[in-house]
Amino acid sequence: MKVVAFNGSPRKDGNTSILIDHVFVELQKGSIETEKIWIAGGKIQGCLSCGKCFENQDRACAVKKDMLNSYIEKMLEADGIILGSPTYFGSVSPELKMLIDRAGMVSIANGRMLSRKVGAAVVAVRRGGATDTFNTINNFFFLNQIIVPGSTYWNFAFGLNKGDVVKDEEGIQTMKVLGENMAWLLHKLNG
Ligand SMILES: Cc1cc2nc3c(=O)[nH]c(=O)nc-3n(C[C@H](O)[C@H](O)[C@H](O)COP(=O)(O)O)c2cc1C
């Protein structure tokens, strides 16, 4: 089994990445393969609302000039999907929103092709807006029939500068339990 995580922060090794790693530790303990993809490093554009994904129904976005279709392939190959984001003005980063809009629409256009995969949001935040960020990511999961495990709190941790999130003990514990529950659910669904 495999979980692919998309880090939507422009800071490659920042707080979002650190939180994803804490989830990964528990997945790996459950013998689940993990891969983290940093999407903000390459160019990714927003949805053009061209509707071609509904015409073509080829499990791909009609815009081929960026990395988006390779990310969709990674989602299709994986059993679980983590979408990670810093909180930017009370929402996800623009890079993650582009992934959500385009991969989400391609999935809908192709009979909700991501259905019954397991999905989890991971959010880094300095102070406010994390629940909106968390909800935006969950919108992607819920309307694509992706199954979402819970944790002991909503999946975010507090920190401003790189590495600050490790000082948020409850946030780190939330990621640990999220990883345990994601591993448990993946084994139940695929065992
Ligand atoms: C453009 C921008 C907008 C931000 N907006 C918010 C915000 O609305 N609420 C908040 O608490 N923190 C906000 N922050 C702080 C980041 O969410 C916080 O530093 C987070 O830990 C960064 O995660 P990263 O290291 O993975 O990039 C913002 C930071 C930037 C650069």
Short mmCIF file of N, CA and C and ligand atoms in Angstrom, two decimals, residues 9-11 14-17 86-90 124-129 159-162, ligand 1:
data_model
loop_
_atom_site.label_atom_id
_atom_site.label_comp_id
_atom_site.label_asym_id
_atom_site.label_seq_id
_atom_site.Cartn_x
_atom_site.Cartn_y
_atom_site.Cartn_z
N SER A 9 3.20 23.97 0.28
CA SER A 9 3.91 25.17 0.76
C SER A 9 5.07 25.53 -0.16
N PRO A 10 5.27 26.82 -0.42
CA PRO A 10 6.48 27.23 -1.15
C PRO A 10 7.75 26.94 -0.36
N ARG A 11 7.62 26.78 0.97
CA ARG A 11 8.79 26.42 1.78
C ARG A 11 8.90 24.89 1.78
N GLY A 14 9.49 23.30 5.19
CA GLY A 14 8.89 24.08 6.26
C GLY A 14 7.94 23.27 7.13
N ASN A 15 7.03 23.98 7.77
CA ASN A 15 6.16 23.35 8.78
C ASN A 15 5.21 22.31 8.18
N THR A 16 4.67 22.60 7.01
CA THR A 16 3.76 21.63 6.38
C THR A 16 4.49 20.32 6.12
N SER A 17 5.69 20.44 5.59
CA SER A 17 6.50 19.25 5.30
C SER A 17 6.81 18.46 6.58
N PRO A 86 0.16 25.28 4.10
CA PRO A 86 0.17 26.33 5.11
C PRO A 86 -1.15 27.10 5.01
N THR A 87 -1.48 27.83 6.05
CA THR A 87 -2.66 28.70 6.00
C THR A 87 -2.22 30.05 5.44
N TYR A 88 -2.82 30.43 4.32
CA TYR A 88 -2.52 31.72 3.69
C TYR A 88 -3.81 32.54 3.65
N PHE A 89 -3.84 33.62 4.39
CA PHE A 89 -5.04 34.47 4.47
C PHE A 89 -6.31 33.63 4.66
N GLY A 90 -6.18 32.72 5.60
CA GLY A 90 -7.35 31.93 5.99
C GLY A 90 -7.75 30.84 5.01
N ALA A 124 -0.55 23.70 8.38
CA ALA A 124 0.31 24.50 9.26
C ALA A 124 -0.27 25.91 9.35
N VAL A 125 -0.21 26.49 10.54
CA VAL A 125 -0.84 27.80 10.74
C VAL A 125 -0.09 28.57 11.82
N ARG A 126 0.00 29.87 11.65
CA ARG A 126 0.60 30.67 12.72
C ARG A 126 -0.40 30.92 13.84
N ARG A 127 -1.63 31.36 13.46
CA ARG A 127 -2.58 31.75 14.50
C ARG A 127 -4.06 31.54 14.15
N GLY A 128 -4.50 31.94 12.93
CA GLY A 128 -5.93 31.88 12.63
C GLY A 128 -6.21 31.43 11.20
N GLY A 129 -7.37 30.79 11.01
CA GLY A 129 -7.79 30.40 9.66
C GLY A 129 -7.54 28.94 9.33
N GLY A 159 2.67 27.28 14.20
CA GLY A 159 4.07 27.68 14.07
C GLY A 159 4.20 28.73 13.00
N LEU A 160 5.15 29.62 13.17
CA LEU A 160 5.39 30.66 12.15
C LEU A 160 6.62 30.32 11.33
N ASN A 161 7.77 30.29 11.99
CA ASN A 161 9.01 30.03 11.25
C ASN A 161 9.22 28.53 11.05
N LYS A 162 10.06 28.21 10.08
CA LYS A 162 10.35 26.81 9.79
C LYS A 162 10.71 26.06 11.07
C1 LIG B 1 1.24 34.86 2.37
C2 LIG B 1 1.09 34.32 3.76
C3 LIG B 1 -0.15 34.33 4.35
C4 LIG B 1 -0.33 33.82 5.64
N1 LIG B 1 -1.59 33.83 6.18
C5 LIG B 1 -1.78 33.33 7.43
C6 LIG B 1 -3.07 33.31 8.01
O1 LIG B 1 -4.09 33.68 7.40
N2 LIG B 1 -3.20 32.82 9.27
C7 LIG B 1 -2.12 32.37 9.97
O2 LIG B 1 -2.29 31.97 11.12
N3 LIG B 1 -0.88 32.32 9.42
C8 LIG B 1 -0.68 32.78 8.17
N4 LIG B 1 0.57 32.73 7.60
C9 LIG B 1 1.65 32.02 8.32
C10 LIG B 1 1.82 30.57 7.84
O3 LIG B 1 0.59 29.88 7.75
C11 LIG B 1 2.75 29.81 8.83
O4 LIG B 1 3.99 30.46 8.90
C12 LIG B 1 2.95 28.35 8.44
O5 LIG B 1 3.58 27.68 9.51
C13 LIG B 1 3.81 28.22 7.20
O6 LIG B 1 3.95 26.85 6.85
P1 LIG B 1 5.16 26.39 5.90
O7 LIG B 1 6.43 26.51 6.71
O8 LIG B 1 4.85 24.98 5.53
O9 LIG B 1 5.15 27.30 4.72
C14 LIG B 1 0.77 33.25 6.34
C15 LIG B 1 2.04 33.24 5.73
C16 LIG B 1 2.21 33.77 4.46
C17 LIG B 1 3.56 33.73 3.80
#
